[in-house]
mmCIF file of C-alpha atoms in Angstrom:
data_model
loop_
_atom_site.group_PDB
_atom_site.id
_atom_site.type_symbol
_atom_site.label_atom_id
_atom_site.label_comp_id
_atom_site.label_asym_id
_atom_site.label_seq_id
_atom_site.Cartn_x
_atom_site.Cartn_y
_atom_site.Cartn_z
ATOM 1 C CA GLN A 1 0.010 0.008 -0.002
ATOM 2 C CA VAL A 2 0.974 3.629 -0.524
ATOM 3 C CA GLN A 3 0.423 6.202 2.192
ATOM 4 C CA LEU A 4 0.614 9.968 1.750
ATOM 5 C CA ILE A 5 0.524 12.410 4.649
ATOM 6 C CA GLU A 6 0.464 16.183 4.251
ATOM 7 C CA SER A 7 1.684 18.666 6.799
ATOM 8 C CA GLY A 8 2.406 22.388 7.070
ATOM 9 C CA GLY A 9 -1.040 23.889 6.694
ATOM 10 C CA GLY A 10 -2.314 26.672 8.867
ATOM 11 C CA LEU A 11 -3.670 30.198 9.117
ATOM 12 C CA VAL A 12 -1.758 33.062 7.458
ATOM 13 C CA GLN A 13 -2.442 36.666 6.537
ATOM 14 C CA ASP A 14 -2.953 37.962 3.019
ATOM 15 C CA GLY A 15 0.530 38.107 1.420
ATOM 16 C CA GLY A 16 2.051 35.547 3.782
ATOM 17 C CA SER A 17 3.819 32.254 3.026
ATOM 18 C CA LEU A 18 3.515 28.595 3.907
ATOM 19 C CA ARG A 19 5.392 25.465 2.936
ATOM 20 C CA LEU A 20 3.460 22.227 2.635
ATOM 21 C CA SER A 21 5.149 18.826 2.854
ATOM 22 C CA CYS A 22 3.944 15.415 1.710
ATOM 23 C CA ALA A 23 5.652 12.270 2.967
ATOM 24 C CA ALA A 24 5.134 9.078 0.991
ATOM 25 C CA SER A 25 5.611 5.585 2.315
ATOM 26 C CA GLY A 26 4.875 2.049 1.332
ATOM 27 C CA ARG A 27 6.438 -0.716 -0.764
ATOM 28 C CA PRO A 28 6.054 0.939 -4.178
ATOM 29 C CA PHE A 29 8.040 3.961 -3.063
ATOM 30 C CA SER A 30 10.964 1.833 -2.071
ATOM 31 C CA ARG A 31 11.604 1.088 -5.790
ATOM 32 C CA TYR A 32 9.738 3.656 -7.897
ATOM 33 C CA ARG A 33 9.563 7.407 -8.173
ATOM 34 C CA TYR A 34 6.029 8.553 -8.903
ATOM 35 C CA THR A 35 4.842 11.753 -10.482
ATOM 36 C CA MET A 36 3.569 13.816 -7.557
ATOM 37 C CA GLY A 37 0.998 16.581 -7.426
ATOM 38 C CA TRP A 38 -0.927 19.030 -5.299
ATOM 39 C CA PHE A 39 -4.640 19.728 -5.533
ATOM 40 C CA ARG A 40 -6.953 21.911 -3.521
ATOM 41 C CA GLN A 41 -10.622 22.115 -2.768
ATOM 42 C CA ALA A 42 -12.584 24.955 -1.223
ATOM 43 C CA PRO A 43 -15.881 24.271 0.558
ATOM 44 C CA GLY A 44 -18.689 23.657 -1.889
ATOM 45 C CA LYS A 45 -16.361 23.710 -4.897
ATOM 46 C CA ASP A 46 -14.663 21.159 -7.111
ATOM 47 C CA ARG A 47 -11.170 19.866 -6.526
ATOM 48 C CA ASP A 48 -8.657 21.820 -8.628
ATOM 49 C CA PHE A 49 -5.187 21.019 -9.859
ATOM 50 C CA VAL A 50 -2.417 23.159 -8.358
ATOM 51 C CA ALA A 51 0.966 21.776 -9.390
ATOM 52 C CA SER A 52 2.847 18.612 -10.316
ATOM 53 C CA ILE A 53 6.390 17.403 -10.649
ATOM 54 C CA ALA A 54 7.542 14.518 -12.843
ATOM 55 C CA SER A 55 9.664 11.619 -11.679
ATOM 56 C CA SER A 56 11.860 11.681 -14.802
ATOM 57 C CA GLY A 57 13.216 14.061 -17.362
ATOM 58 C CA GLY A 58 14.805 16.236 -14.683
ATOM 59 C CA GLY A 59 11.568 16.650 -12.755
ATOM 60 C CA THR A 60 9.427 18.751 -15.086
ATOM 61 C CA THR A 61 7.005 20.968 -13.175
ATOM 62 C CA THR A 62 3.530 22.134 -14.123
ATOM 63 C CA TYR A 63 1.392 24.836 -12.484
ATOM 64 C CA ALA A 64 -2.109 26.061 -12.623
ATOM 65 C CA ASP A 65 -2.321 29.593 -14.038
ATOM 66 C CA SER A 66 -3.719 30.890 -10.779
ATOM 67 C CA VAL A 67 -0.542 30.006 -8.836
ATOM 68 C CA LYS A 68 2.238 30.590 -11.389
ATOM 69 C CA GLY A 69 4.916 32.861 -10.039
ATOM 70 C CA ARG A 70 3.745 32.368 -6.469
ATOM 71 C CA PHE A 71 3.941 28.595 -5.756
ATOM 72 C CA THR A 72 6.888 26.276 -6.265
ATOM 73 C CA ILE A 73 6.747 22.469 -6.193
ATOM 74 C CA SER A 74 9.851 20.404 -5.440
ATOM 75 C CA ARG A 75 10.751 16.908 -4.328
ATOM 76 C CA ASP A 76 13.370 14.982 -2.428
ATOM 77 C CA ASN A 77 13.386 11.520 -3.921
ATOM 78 C CA ALA A 78 15.777 10.158 -1.315
ATOM 79 C CA GLN A 79 13.165 10.847 1.325
ATOM 80 C CA ASN A 80 10.070 10.297 -0.865
ATOM 81 C CA THR A 81 8.913 13.781 0.035
ATOM 82 C CA VAL A 82 7.300 16.486 -2.076
ATOM 83 C CA TYR A 83 6.983 20.152 -1.099
ATOM 84 C CA LEU A 84 4.823 23.076 -2.079
ATOM 85 C CA GLN A 85 6.253 26.495 -1.252
ATOM 86 C CA MET A 86 3.427 29.031 -1.314
ATOM 87 C CA ASN A 87 4.266 32.741 -1.372
ATOM 88 C CA SER A 88 2.139 35.860 -1.730
ATOM 89 C CA LEU A 89 -0.901 33.964 -0.517
ATOM 90 C CA LYS A 90 -4.328 35.393 -1.215
ATOM 91 C CA PRO A 91 -7.708 34.738 0.426
ATOM 92 C CA GLU A 92 -8.803 32.857 -2.697
ATOM 93 C CA ASP A 93 -6.054 30.334 -1.976
ATOM 94 C CA THR A 94 -8.021 29.179 1.073
ATOM 95 C CA ALA A 95 -8.759 25.463 0.669
ATOM 96 C CA VAL A 96 -7.906 21.978 1.806
ATOM 97 C CA TYR A 97 -4.701 20.975 0.018
ATOM 98 C CA TYR A 98 -4.181 17.374 -1.015
ATOM 99 C CA CYS A 99 -1.062 15.544 -2.015
ATOM 100 C CA ALA A 100 -1.439 12.892 -4.736
ATOM 101 C CA ALA A 101 0.660 10.354 -6.633
ATOM 102 C CA ARG A 102 0.093 9.388 -10.255
ATOM 103 C CA THR A 103 0.563 5.736 -11.223
ATOM 104 C CA LEU A 104 1.774 4.305 -14.517
ATOM 105 C CA SER A 105 -1.860 4.155 -15.624
ATOM 106 C CA GLY A 106 -1.915 7.932 -15.710
ATOM 107 C CA ASN A 107 -4.471 8.214 -12.903
ATOM 108 C CA TRP A 108 -4.053 9.995 -9.608
ATOM 109 C CA ASP A 109 -4.666 6.887 -7.550
ATOM 110 C CA HIS A 110 -3.129 7.755 -4.210
ATOM 111 C CA TRP A 111 -4.208 10.622 -2.019
ATOM 112 C CA GLY A 112 -3.382 12.029 1.367
ATOM 113 C CA PRO A 113 -6.058 13.131 3.893
ATOM 114 C CA GLY A 114 -5.394 16.827 3.173
ATOM 115 C CA THR A 115 -4.247 19.808 5.169
ATOM 116 C CA GLN A 116 -6.161 23.053 5.689
ATOM 117 C CA VAL A 117 -4.755 26.340 4.416
ATOM 118 C CA THR A 118 -6.612 29.497 5.410
ATOM 119 C CA VAL A 119 -5.616 32.984 4.242
ATOM 120 C CA SER A 120 -7.247 35.860 6.066
ATOM 121 C CA SER A 121 -8.142 39.059 4.235
#
């Protein structure tokens, strides 16, 4: 089994910063490096893609337009950990943030329980 656990969420003021971490464990991660991603979901809204980082090709990153220039995704493969550095946070960034791993099928099949990020206006 694969387990993902997020940490680092909290309450910050408009313009503040947070760094989220996602620790992955389980047998698959002892041998393989998965494409990792971050998603977020505000109350009553759909889950949205935030950022991803590939396991090959130098770790290509992809960002949603709404966070480009403000958020940075990175990973430490030796520790099976992925990070999301969030700067210049805005109230509209308020959501539960989820870490996810994409399998060879192309589906995001593994998810963490989420961590709350709240940005006050």
